[in-house]
Amino acid sequence: MANPDTILSLDNVVSGYGKMTILNGTSAHIRRGKITTVIGPNGAGKSTLFKTVFGLLAVRTGKIEFGGRDTTNWSPRQMLDAGMCYVPQGRNIFPELSVRHNLELGGVALADPSGLPARIESMMQRFPMLSEKANAQASTLSGGQQKLLEVARGLLLEPRLMLIDEPSIGLSPLMVQEVFGILKGLRDNGVTILLIEQNAKMALQMSDYGLVLEQGQTRIEDTAPNILADPRIAELFLGGGLKPAITA
Amino acid sequence: MTDFVQLVIAGLATGAIYALAAVGFTLLWQTSQTINFAQGEFVMLPAFFALAGMKFLGLPFPVAALAAILLSMLTLGVLFKTVIVDPLHKQGTLPLVISTIGLAILLREGVKEFYSAEAQRFPSFFPDINLGTAANRGGSGFNVSADQIGVLIVATATILLLAWFLSSTKTGRQMQATAQNPTVARILGVNVERMVMYTFLINGALAAMASLLISPIYLAKFSSGETLGLVAFVAAIVGGFNQVRGAIAGGFLIGIADNLVAAYVSSTYRQAVPLAFLVLIILVRPQGLLGRAEERAV
Ligand SMILES: Nc1ncnc2c1ncn2[C@@H]1O[C@H](COP(=O)(O)OP(=O)(O)OP(=O)(O)O)[C@@H](O)[C@H]1O
Ligand SMILES: [Mg+2]
């Protein structure tokens, strides 16, 4: 538990929607400064895991620790303040606001708002596309550009950990490489990345660790190369579940 | 021709008032998915707040008007949200819709019962002078009252001020973010609850402004909310329902059209104008003038 390499841990977490239980006693240990990819079949509860960690869904029982603190049932705002950001699945920009104003909204939780303009400027230097399109309505960006905007917006608070859910969906292969490149760059600068990817093989190839989730429970937690080599997950890559005989 | 110009100016003046009501209606929908079928009554009521202030408390008109705006923000904003919308929202859309219809009836009957069933004359902020140019033009005459111009200026200024607030202040942009995607707004740390409350306060203020501006023209009457509510609803739909700009355009369009219809066709058809627009827009452009197909991700 008190492993200093662990930045985020879940201990027997149960959560869900209404009467439906999705996370069914999930435990996990996420390493600091590494990329961990969560894989699992559709409906396994991967997105639910992120929503629960970030405080959008209540933890019914169990415990979540982030950065050495018990953050069980903290609000999203508290998680932001604690140094976590969350880039959900799908499109999450504000379509009718400009690129600059979308970016600015990433700084809402900033303790000292006077630092906001400088942060926006430096983010624009880091992603020149955002600077070129600063005054364009965000809806005019391509899918890949929108994802970059979301990532940049999440980074505005300089988080220690980024939850990012299926960023590659709908992006061109080139754009996927760009997004993955950004995530690797963040990791190299000490930011922990917790990633969900359908494209499990490609994601694991650039990850340090992997987490296989099935029916709301952690089935495998290991290094990415070990998971890639694990015969049990061959089925998963093809869209099926884990082989039950071996899982048992 | 001068007739036509006059009618358009009169139409712009009423249209600007309709736009105030429609914008408030749209904002409520956007940030809290509240379809307020009492919006017309929200525009009817504040005039009676002002009248009551003058009649029972002896307040001078400007003070009574200001008090009416504040009282509207409190009752039509805060109370409406906390007593009706918040508890019912959890039950789904339909109970809330039915409750706003019930509220409309309550407000209408309440005013009729406790104030008067008669249409009330209502003071205007603007002098009753004709800015017409009949004399210099000699002949046909060009009648535009200071009242119409005043209404047009004040209503337009209110809308511009709101537009400025929404687009040029950080709080305004947080409100827009809340309207466009509340979940993502929350994920970024926006205090969504507070933004929704601001919307209700703004709607209360807009309704009060509309009330104070329209009552001198059409008198203050308990039943006037029926048409006003329909107009706000249709203006919002004509404009695309989820677009503030659209609601503004819709309000002006209906204002101009109903003045032209009243003059050139018959004033009995005036009330049919919003309905005609509604049918037309549903047939021709269901997404509204400025609307887009809605797209929303979690
Ligand atoms: N808002 C919601 N309300 C009710 N049920 C939900 C909701 N979101 C997800 N679920 C259900 O919870 C289960 C897990 O969903 P979740 O989105 O966590 O899966 P996932 O592993 O991310 O799958 P995918 O690969 O399809 O994204 C699914 O059965 C889904 O139908
Ligand atoms: Mg998912």
Coordinates of C-alpha atoms and ligand atoms in Angstrom, one line a residue:
Chain A
M1 CA 0.0 0.0 0.0
A2 CA 2.6 2.5 1.1
N3 CA 4.7 1.7 -1.9
P4 CA 6.3 5.1 -2.9
D5 CA 6.1 4.0 -6.6
T6 CA 2.3 3.9 -6.4
I7 CA 0.6 7.2 -7.1
L8 CA -2.9 5.9 -7.4
S9 CA -4.4 2.9 -5.8
L10 CA -7.8 1.3 -5.7
D11 CA -8.7 -1.1 -2.9
N12 CA -11.9 -3.2 -3.5
V13 CA -13.8 -0.4 -5.1
V14 CA -17.5 -0.9 -5.8
S15 CA -19.5 1.6 -7.8
G16 CA -22.1 1.8 -10.6
Y17 CA -25.1 3.5 -12.0
G18 CA -28.3 3.5 -9.9
K19 CA -29.0 -0.1 -8.8
M20 CA -26.5 -1.4 -11.3
T21 CA -23.1 -2.4 -10.0
I22 CA -20.2 -2.1 -12.5
L23 CA -17.0 -1.9 -10.5
N24 CA -17.3 -5.0 -8.5
G25 CA -14.4 -4.9 -6.0
T26 CA -11.8 -3.4 -8.3
S27 CA -8.2 -3.1 -7.0
A28 CA -5.3 -1.6 -8.8
H29 CA -1.9 0.1 -8.2
I30 CA -0.8 2.7 -10.7
R31 CA 2.9 3.5 -10.9
R32 CA 4.1 7.0 -10.6
G33 CA 5.6 8.6 -13.8
K34 CA 4.6 5.7 -16.0
I35 CA 2.1 5.0 -18.7
T36 CA -0.5 2.4 -17.7
T37 CA -3.0 1.2 -20.2
V38 CA -6.3 -0.3 -19.1
I39 CA -7.7 -2.8 -21.5
G40 CA -10.7 -5.0 -21.4
P41 CA -13.8 -6.0 -23.4
N42 CA -16.6 -3.5 -24.1
G43 CA -18.6 -2.9 -21.0
A44 CA -15.9 -4.2 -18.7
G45 CA -16.1 -1.0 -16.7
K46 CA -13.0 0.9 -17.9
S47 CA -14.7 4.2 -18.4
T48 CA -16.6 3.6 -15.1
L49 CA -13.3 3.2 -13.4
F50 CA -12.2 6.6 -14.5
K51 CA -15.5 8.3 -13.6
T52 CA -15.2 6.7 -10.1
V53 CA -11.6 7.7 -9.6
F54 CA -12.4 11.3 -10.7
G55 CA -15.4 11.7 -8.4
L56 CA -18.1 11.7 -11.0
L57 CA -19.5 8.4 -9.6
A58 CA -19.9 7.6 -5.9
V59 CA -17.7 4.9 -4.4
R60 CA -20.1 2.6 -2.5
T61 CA -17.5 0.6 -0.7
G62 CA -13.7 0.4 -0.9
K63 CA -11.0 3.0 -0.9
I64 CA -9.1 5.2 -3.4
E65 CA -5.8 6.8 -2.6
F66 CA -4.1 9.4 -4.8
G67 CA -0.7 10.9 -4.0
G68 CA -0.7 9.4 -0.5
R69 CA -4.1 10.8 0.4
D70 CA -7.4 9.1 0.8
T71 CA -9.5 10.6 -2.0
T72 CA -12.5 8.3 -1.8
N73 CA -15.6 10.2 -2.9
W74 CA -13.8 13.5 -3.5
S75 CA -15.4 15.8 -6.0
P76 CA -14.0 16.4 -9.4
R77 CA -12.9 19.9 -8.2
Q78 CA -11.0 18.3 -5.3
M79 CA -9.3 15.8 -7.7
L80 CA -8.2 18.7 -9.9
D81 CA -6.8 20.5 -6.9
A82 CA -5.0 17.3 -5.9
G83 CA -3.3 17.2 -9.3
M84 CA -5.4 14.9 -11.5
C85 CA -7.1 15.7 -14.8
Y86 CA -9.5 13.7 -16.8
V87 CA -10.0 13.6 -20.6
P88 CA -13.1 11.6 -21.2
Q89 CA -14.1 9.5 -24.2
G90 CA -15.6 11.2 -27.2
R91 CA -15.7 14.9 -28.0
N92 CA -15.4 17.1 -25.0
I93 CA -14.7 20.6 -26.3
F94 CA -17.2 23.4 -26.0
P95 CA -18.1 23.7 -29.7
E96 CA -19.3 27.3 -29.7
L97 CA -16.4 28.8 -27.8
S98 CA -13.1 29.7 -29.4
V99 CA -10.0 27.5 -29.1
R100 CA -8.5 30.1 -26.7
H101 CA -11.5 30.2 -24.5
N102 CA -11.7 26.4 -24.4
L103 CA -8.2 26.3 -23.3
E104 CA -8.8 29.0 -20.7
L105 CA -11.6 26.9 -19.1
G106 CA -8.9 24.4 -18.3
G107 CA -7.7 26.9 -15.7
V108 CA -11.0 27.4 -13.9
A109 CA -9.6 25.5 -10.9
L110 CA -6.4 27.5 -10.8
A111 CA -5.7 28.8 -7.2
D112 CA -4.1 32.0 -8.6
P113 CA -6.0 33.1 -11.7
S114 CA -3.4 35.8 -12.4
G115 CA -1.1 33.1 -13.8
L116 CA -3.6 31.9 -16.3
P117 CA -2.7 34.1 -19.4
A118 CA 1.0 32.9 -19.1
R119 CA -0.1 29.3 -18.9
I120 CA -2.3 29.7 -21.9
E121 CA 0.5 31.3 -23.9
S122 CA 3.0 28.6 -23.0
M123 CA 0.5 25.9 -23.9
M124 CA 0.0 27.6 -27.3
Q125 CA 3.7 27.6 -27.8
R126 CA 3.8 23.9 -27.0
F127 CA 1.0 23.2 -29.5
P128 CA 1.4 25.7 -32.3
M129 CA -1.8 24.5 -33.9
L130 CA -3.7 25.9 -31.0
S131 CA -2.0 29.3 -31.5
E132 CA -2.9 29.3 -35.2
K133 CA -6.5 28.5 -34.5
A134 CA -6.7 30.5 -31.2
N135 CA -9.7 32.6 -32.3
A136 CA -11.5 30.0 -34.4
Q137 CA -14.6 28.4 -33.0
A138 CA -13.6 25.0 -31.5
S139 CA -16.1 23.2 -33.6
T140 CA -14.2 24.0 -36.7
L141 CA -11.2 21.9 -35.6
S142 CA -10.7 18.4 -37.0
G143 CA -11.3 15.5 -34.7
G144 CA -7.6 15.1 -34.0
Q145 CA -7.1 18.8 -33.3
Q146 CA -10.0 18.7 -30.9
K147 CA -8.4 15.9 -29.0
L148 CA -5.2 17.9 -28.8
L149 CA -7.1 20.8 -27.5
E150 CA -8.7 18.6 -24.8
V151 CA -5.3 17.3 -23.8
A152 CA -3.8 20.8 -23.7
R153 CA -6.8 22.0 -21.7
G154 CA -6.2 19.2 -19.2
L155 CA -2.6 20.0 -18.9
L156 CA -3.2 23.7 -18.1
L157 CA -3.2 22.9 -14.3
E158 CA 0.0 21.0 -14.7
P159 CA -1.5 17.8 -13.3
R160 CA 0.6 14.9 -11.9
L161 CA -1.7 12.3 -13.4
M162 CA -3.9 12.3 -16.5
L163 CA -6.8 10.0 -17.0
I164 CA -7.4 9.7 -20.7
D165 CA -10.2 7.6 -22.2
E166 CA -9.8 6.2 -25.7
P167 CA -8.1 9.3 -27.2
S168 CA -7.5 7.5 -30.5
I169 CA -11.1 6.8 -31.4
G170 CA -12.0 8.4 -34.8
L171 CA -8.5 9.7 -35.4
S172 CA -6.3 9.1 -38.4
P173 CA -3.3 6.8 -37.8
L174 CA -1.0 9.8 -38.1
M175 CA -3.0 11.8 -35.5
V176 CA -3.0 8.7 -33.2
Q177 CA 0.8 8.7 -33.4
E178 CA 0.9 12.4 -32.6
V179 CA -1.4 11.9 -29.5
F180 CA 0.6 8.9 -28.3
G181 CA 3.8 10.9 -28.8
I182 CA 2.4 13.6 -26.6
L183 CA 1.5 11.1 -23.9
K184 CA 5.0 9.6 -24.0
G185 CA 6.5 13.1 -23.8
L186 CA 4.4 13.8 -20.7
R187 CA 5.5 10.6 -19.1
D188 CA 9.1 11.5 -19.8
N189 CA 8.4 14.7 -17.9
G190 CA 7.2 12.9 -14.9
V191 CA 3.4 12.9 -15.5
T192 CA 1.6 9.7 -14.8
I193 CA -0.7 8.6 -17.6
L194 CA -3.6 6.2 -17.1
L195 CA -4.9 5.4 -20.6
I196 CA -7.9 3.4 -21.9
E197 CA -7.5 2.1 -25.4
Q198 CA -9.5 -0.2 -27.7
N199 CA -6.4 -0.6 -29.8
A200 CA -4.8 -2.6 -27.0
K201 CA -1.8 -3.8 -28.9
M202 CA -0.6 -0.5 -30.1
A203 CA -1.3 1.2 -26.7
L204 CA 0.6 -1.5 -24.8
Q205 CA 3.5 -1.2 -27.1
M206 CA 4.1 2.3 -25.9
S207 CA 3.1 1.6 -22.3
D208 CA 5.1 0.7 -19.2
Y209 CA 2.3 -1.2 -17.5
G210 CA -1.0 -2.7 -18.3
L211 CA -4.2 -3.5 -16.5
V212 CA -6.7 -6.0 -17.8
L213 CA -10.2 -5.3 -16.5
E214 CA -13.1 -7.7 -17.0
Q215 CA -16.6 -7.5 -15.5
G216 CA -15.5 -4.8 -13.1
Q217 CA -12.6 -6.6 -11.7
T218 CA -8.8 -6.5 -12.3
R219 CA -7.8 -9.7 -14.0
I220 CA -4.2 -9.0 -14.8
E221 CA -1.9 -6.2 -13.5
D222 CA 1.6 -6.5 -15.0
T223 CA 4.3 -4.8 -17.1
A224 CA 3.2 -4.0 -20.7
P225 CA 5.7 -6.4 -22.3
N226 CA 4.5 -9.3 -20.1
I227 CA 0.9 -8.6 -20.9
L228 CA 1.6 -8.4 -24.6
A229 CA 3.3 -11.8 -24.4
D230 CA 0.5 -13.3 -22.3
P231 CA -1.4 -15.9 -24.3
R232 CA -4.5 -15.3 -22.2
I233 CA -5.1 -11.9 -23.8
A234 CA -4.8 -13.0 -27.4
E235 CA -8.6 -13.5 -27.3
L236 CA -9.1 -10.0 -26.0
F237 CA -7.2 -8.5 -28.9
L238 CA -9.7 -10.2 -31.1
G239 CA -12.6 -8.6 -29.2
G240 CA -13.5 -11.6 -27.1
G241 CA -13.1 -12.1 -23.3
L242 CA -10.3 -13.8 -21.5
K243 CA -10.2 -17.6 -21.8
P244 CA -12.3 -18.7 -18.8
A245 CA -10.4 -21.9 -18.2
I246 CA -7.1 -20.0 -17.7
T247 CA -8.7 -17.1 -15.9
A248 CA -10.1 -19.4 -13.2
Chain B
M1 CA -43.3 52.9 -47.9
T2 CA -43.2 55.2 -44.9
D3 CA -46.0 53.0 -43.5
F4 CA -43.8 50.0 -44.0
V5 CA -40.8 51.6 -42.3
Q6 CA -43.0 52.7 -39.4
L7 CA -44.3 49.2 -39.0
V8 CA -40.9 47.7 -39.1
I9 CA -39.7 50.0 -36.4
A10 CA -42.6 49.2 -34.2
G11 CA -42.0 45.5 -35.0
L12 CA -38.3 45.9 -34.0
A13 CA -39.4 47.4 -30.7
T14 CA -41.8 44.6 -29.8
G15 CA -39.4 42.1 -31.3
A16 CA -36.7 43.2 -29.0
I17 CA -39.0 42.6 -26.1
Y18 CA -39.9 39.2 -27.4
A19 CA -36.2 38.5 -27.8
L20 CA -35.6 39.2 -24.1
A21 CA -38.2 36.6 -23.1
A22 CA -36.9 34.1 -25.7
V23 CA -33.3 34.5 -24.7
G24 CA -34.2 33.8 -21.1
F25 CA -36.2 30.8 -22.1
T26 CA -33.3 29.4 -24.2
L27 CA -30.8 30.0 -21.4
L28 CA -32.9 28.0 -19.0
W29 CA -33.2 25.2 -21.5
Q30 CA -29.5 25.2 -22.2
T31 CA -28.1 25.2 -18.7
S32 CA -30.8 23.2 -16.9
Q33 CA -33.0 21.5 -19.5
T34 CA -35.9 23.4 -18.1
I35 CA -38.7 24.0 -20.6
N36 CA -40.4 26.8 -18.8
F37 CA -44.0 27.0 -20.0
A38 CA -44.6 29.7 -17.5
Q39 CA -42.2 32.1 -19.3
G40 CA -45.1 34.2 -20.6
E41 CA -46.4 34.6 -17.0
F42 CA -42.9 35.4 -15.9
V43 CA -43.1 38.4 -18.3
M44 CA -46.7 39.3 -17.2
L45 CA -46.0 39.3 -13.4
P46 CA -43.2 41.9 -12.8
A47 CA -45.4 44.7 -14.1
F48 CA -47.8 43.8 -11.3
F49 CA -45.0 43.9 -8.8
A50 CA -44.3 47.4 -9.9
L51 CA -48.0 48.4 -9.9
A52 CA -48.4 46.9 -6.5
G53 CA -45.3 48.8 -5.3
M54 CA -46.8 52.1 -6.5
K55 CA -50.4 51.4 -5.4
F56 CA -49.8 49.9 -1.9
L57 CA -46.4 51.2 -0.9
G58 CA -46.7 54.5 -2.7
L59 CA -43.3 54.0 -4.4
P60 CA -42.4 56.4 -7.3
F61 CA -42.4 54.5 -10.6
P62 CA -38.6 54.2 -11.1
V63 CA -38.2 52.8 -7.6
A64 CA -41.1 50.4 -8.1
A65 CA -39.6 49.3 -11.4
L66 CA -36.2 48.6 -9.9
A67 CA -37.9 46.8 -7.0
A68 CA -39.9 44.7 -9.5
I69 CA -36.6 43.6 -11.2
L70 CA -35.0 42.6 -7.9
L71 CA -38.2 40.9 -6.7
S72 CA -38.4 39.0 -10.0
M73 CA -34.8 37.8 -9.7
L74 CA -35.7 36.5 -6.3
T75 CA -39.0 34.9 -7.0
L76 CA -38.8 33.9 -10.7
G77 CA -35.1 33.2 -10.3
V78 CA -34.1 31.8 -6.9
L79 CA -37.5 30.6 -5.7
F80 CA -38.5 29.1 -9.0
K81 CA -35.2 27.1 -9.1
T82 CA -35.1 25.9 -5.5
V83 CA -38.8 25.2 -4.9
I84 CA -39.9 23.9 -8.3
V85 CA -37.1 23.0 -10.7
D86 CA -34.5 21.4 -8.4
P87 CA -36.8 19.0 -6.6
L88 CA -38.7 18.0 -9.8
H89 CA -35.7 17.7 -12.0
K90 CA -34.8 14.4 -10.4
Q91 CA -38.2 13.0 -11.5
G92 CA -37.5 13.7 -15.1
T93 CA -38.6 16.2 -17.7
L94 CA -42.3 15.6 -17.8
P95 CA -43.2 16.3 -14.2
L96 CA -41.2 19.6 -14.5
V97 CA -43.0 20.6 -17.7
I98 CA -46.4 19.9 -16.1
S99 CA -45.4 21.9 -13.1
T100 CA -44.4 24.9 -15.1
I101 CA -47.8 24.7 -16.9
G102 CA -49.4 24.6 -13.4
L103 CA -47.3 27.5 -12.3
A104 CA -48.5 29.5 -15.2
I105 CA -52.1 28.9 -14.3
L106 CA -51.3 29.8 -10.7
L107 CA -49.6 33.1 -11.5
R108 CA -52.4 34.0 -14.0
E109 CA -55.2 33.3 -11.6
G110 CA -53.3 34.8 -8.7
V111 CA -52.9 38.1 -10.4
K112 CA -56.5 38.1 -11.4
E113 CA -57.6 37.3 -7.9
F114 CA -55.4 39.5 -5.9
Y115 CA -54.8 42.5 -8.2
S116 CA -57.4 42.8 -10.9
A117 CA -58.9 41.1 -13.9
E118 CA -58.8 44.4 -15.8
A119 CA -56.1 45.4 -18.1
Q120 CA -54.0 48.0 -16.2
R121 CA -52.4 51.1 -17.8
F122 CA -48.7 51.1 -17.1
P123 CA -46.4 54.0 -17.0
S124 CA -43.6 54.3 -19.6
F125 CA -40.0 55.3 -19.0
F126 CA -40.1 57.4 -22.2
P127 CA -41.9 60.6 -23.0
D128 CA -45.0 60.3 -25.1
I129 CA -43.8 62.4 -28.1
N130 CA -44.0 61.7 -31.7
L131 CA -40.7 61.9 -33.5
G132 CA -42.5 62.0 -36.8
T133 CA -41.4 64.0 -39.7
A134 CA -44.9 64.8 -41.0
A135 CA -44.1 68.5 -40.9
N136 CA -40.9 68.6 -42.9
R137 CA -42.0 65.9 -45.3
G138 CA -45.3 67.6 -45.7
G139 CA -48.1 65.1 -46.4
S140 CA -48.0 61.4 -45.7
G141 CA -46.2 61.7 -42.4
F142 CA -43.9 59.4 -40.6
N143 CA -45.0 58.3 -37.2
V144 CA -42.4 56.9 -34.8
S145 CA -42.9 57.5 -31.1
A146 CA -40.1 58.2 -28.7
D147 CA -41.6 55.2 -26.8
Q148 CA -40.9 52.8 -29.6
I149 CA -37.3 54.0 -30.1
G150 CA -36.8 54.0 -26.3
V151 CA -38.0 50.4 -26.0
L152 CA -35.9 49.3 -28.9
I153 CA -32.8 51.0 -27.5
V154 CA -33.3 49.7 -23.9
A155 CA -34.2 46.1 -25.0
T156 CA -31.3 45.9 -27.5
A157 CA -28.9 47.3 -24.9
T158 CA -30.0 44.7 -22.4
I159 CA -29.4 42.0 -25.0
L160 CA -26.0 43.4 -25.9
L161 CA -25.1 43.7 -22.3
L162 CA -26.0 40.0 -21.8
A163 CA -24.2 39.0 -24.9
W164 CA -21.1 40.9 -23.7
F165 CA -21.3 39.3 -20.3
L166 CA -21.7 35.8 -21.8
S167 CA -18.8 36.1 -24.2
S168 CA -16.4 38.5 -22.6
T169 CA -16.3 37.6 -18.9
K170 CA -14.8 34.5 -17.4
T171 CA -18.0 33.8 -15.5
G172 CA -20.1 34.3 -18.7
R173 CA -17.9 31.8 -20.5
Q174 CA -18.2 29.3 -17.7
M175 CA -22.0 29.7 -18.1
Q176 CA -21.7 29.0 -21.8
A177 CA -19.5 26.0 -21.0
T178 CA -22.1 24.7 -18.6
A179 CA -24.8 25.2 -21.3
Q180 CA -22.8 23.4 -24.0
N181 CA -21.5 20.5 -22.0
P182 CA -22.2 20.4 -18.2
T183 CA -20.3 17.2 -17.6
V184 CA -17.2 18.5 -19.1
A185 CA -17.6 21.8 -17.4
R186 CA -17.7 20.0 -14.1
I187 CA -14.7 17.9 -15.0
L188 CA -12.7 21.2 -15.5
G189 CA -13.8 22.4 -12.1
V190 CA -16.6 24.8 -13.1
N191 CA -19.1 25.3 -10.3
V192 CA -22.0 24.1 -12.5
E193 CA -24.6 24.6 -9.7
R194 CA -23.7 28.2 -9.4
M195 CA -23.7 28.8 -13.1
V196 CA -27.2 27.3 -13.3
M197 CA -28.3 29.6 -10.5
Y198 CA -26.9 32.6 -12.4
T199 CA -29.0 31.6 -15.4
F200 CA -32.2 31.6 -13.3
L201 CA -31.3 35.0 -11.9
I202 CA -30.7 36.3 -15.4
N203 CA -33.9 34.9 -16.7
G204 CA -35.8 36.6 -13.8
A205 CA -34.1 39.9 -14.7
L206 CA -34.8 39.5 -18.4
A207 CA -38.5 38.7 -17.8
A208 CA -38.8 41.8 -15.6
M209 CA -37.2 44.0 -18.3
A210 CA -39.5 42.6 -20.9
S211 CA -42.5 43.2 -18.6
L212 CA -41.6 46.8 -17.8
L213 CA -41.1 47.5 -21.5
I214 CA -44.1 45.8 -23.0
S215 CA -46.7 46.7 -20.4
P216 CA -46.9 50.4 -21.5
I217 CA -47.6 49.2 -25.0
Y218 CA -50.0 46.4 -24.5
L219 CA -51.2 47.2 -21.0
A220 CA -50.6 44.9 -18.0
K221 CA -53.1 42.1 -17.8
F222 CA -53.2 38.8 -16.0
S223 CA -53.8 36.9 -19.2
S224 CA -51.1 38.5 -21.4
G225 CA -48.7 35.7 -20.6
E226 CA -50.5 33.3 -22.8
T227 CA -49.4 35.1 -26.0
L228 CA -46.0 36.1 -24.6
G229 CA -45.2 32.6 -23.6
L230 CA -46.1 31.3 -27.0
V231 CA -44.0 33.9 -28.6
A232 CA -41.0 33.2 -26.4
F233 CA -41.3 29.5 -27.1
V234 CA -41.7 29.9 -30.8
A235 CA -39.0 32.5 -31.1
A236 CA -36.7 30.0 -29.3
I237 CA -37.7 27.2 -31.7
V238 CA -37.5 29.4 -34.8
G239 CA -33.9 30.3 -33.7
G240 CA -32.9 26.7 -33.2
F241 CA -33.9 26.2 -29.5
N242 CA -30.3 25.8 -28.2
Q243 CA -29.0 29.1 -29.6
V244 CA -29.1 32.4 -27.9
R245 CA -28.4 34.2 -31.2
G246 CA -31.2 32.2 -32.7
A247 CA -33.7 33.3 -30.0
I248 CA -32.8 36.9 -30.6
A249 CA -33.3 36.5 -34.3
G250 CA -36.6 34.6 -33.7
G251 CA -37.8 37.3 -31.3
F252 CA -37.2 40.2 -33.8
L253 CA -38.7 38.2 -36.7
I254 CA -41.9 37.5 -34.9
G255 CA -42.1 41.1 -33.6
I256 CA -41.8 42.5 -37.2
A257 CA -44.1 39.9 -38.7
D258 CA -46.9 40.4 -36.2
N259 CA -46.9 44.1 -36.7
L260 CA -47.0 43.7 -40.4
V261 CA -49.8 41.2 -40.2
A262 CA -51.8 43.3 -37.9
A263 CA -51.5 46.3 -40.3
Y264 CA -51.8 44.6 -43.7
V265 CA -54.0 41.6 -42.9
S266 CA -55.9 41.9 -39.7
S267 CA -55.1 42.4 -36.1
T268 CA -57.2 39.3 -35.3
Y269 CA -54.5 37.3 -37.0
R270 CA -51.8 38.7 -34.9
Q271 CA -52.0 35.9 -32.5
A272 CA -51.6 33.4 -35.2
V273 CA -48.3 34.7 -36.3
P274 CA -46.1 32.7 -33.9
L275 CA -48.1 29.6 -34.7
A276 CA -47.7 30.1 -38.4
F277 CA -43.9 30.5 -37.8
L278 CA -43.9 27.3 -35.7
V279 CA -45.6 25.3 -38.5
L280 CA -43.4 26.8 -41.2
I281 CA -40.1 26.2 -39.3
I282 CA -41.1 22.6 -38.5
L283 CA -41.8 21.9 -42.1
V284 CA -38.9 23.8 -43.7
R285 CA -36.1 23.8 -41.2
P286 CA -36.6 21.7 -38.1
Q287 CA -33.2 22.5 -36.7
G288 CA -34.2 26.2 -36.6
L289 CA -32.8 29.2 -38.4
L290 CA -29.4 29.1 -36.8
G291 CA -29.6 25.7 -35.2
R292 CA -27.6 22.6 -35.8
A293 CA -28.4 19.0 -35.1
E294 CA -27.5 18.5 -31.5
E295 CA -24.5 16.6 -30.6
R296 CA -23.5 15.9 -27.1
A297 CA -21.0 13.5 -25.6
V298 CA -20.5 12.4 -22.0
Ligands
LIG1 N1 -24.4 6.5 -17.6 C1 -24.6 5.2 -17.5 N2 -25.8 4.8 -17.0 C2 -26.1 3.5 -16.9 N3 -25.3 2.5 -17.3 C3 -24.1 2.8 -17.8 C4 -23.7 4.2 -17.9 N4 -22.5 4.2 -18.5 C5 -22.1 3.0 -18.7 N5 -23.1 2.1 -18.3 C6 -23.0 0.7 -18.3 O1 -21.9 0.3 -17.5 C7 -21.2 -0.8 -18.1 C8 -19.7 -0.5 -18.1 O2 -19.6 0.7 -19.0 P1 -18.2 1.4 -19.3 O3 -18.5 2.6 -20.1 O4 -17.5 1.5 -18.0 O5 -17.5 0.3 -20.1 P2 -16.1 0.3 -20.9 O6 -15.3 -0.8 -20.4 O7 -15.6 1.7 -20.9 O8 -16.6 -0.1 -22.4 P3 -16.3 0.5 -23.8 O9 -15.1 -0.2 -24.2 O10 -17.5 0.2 -24.6 O11 -16.0 2.0 -23.6 C9 -21.9 -1.1 -19.4 O12 -22.7 -2.2 -19.3 C10 -22.7 0.1 -19.7 O13 -23.8 -0.2 -20.4
MG2 MG -15.5 3.2 -22.2

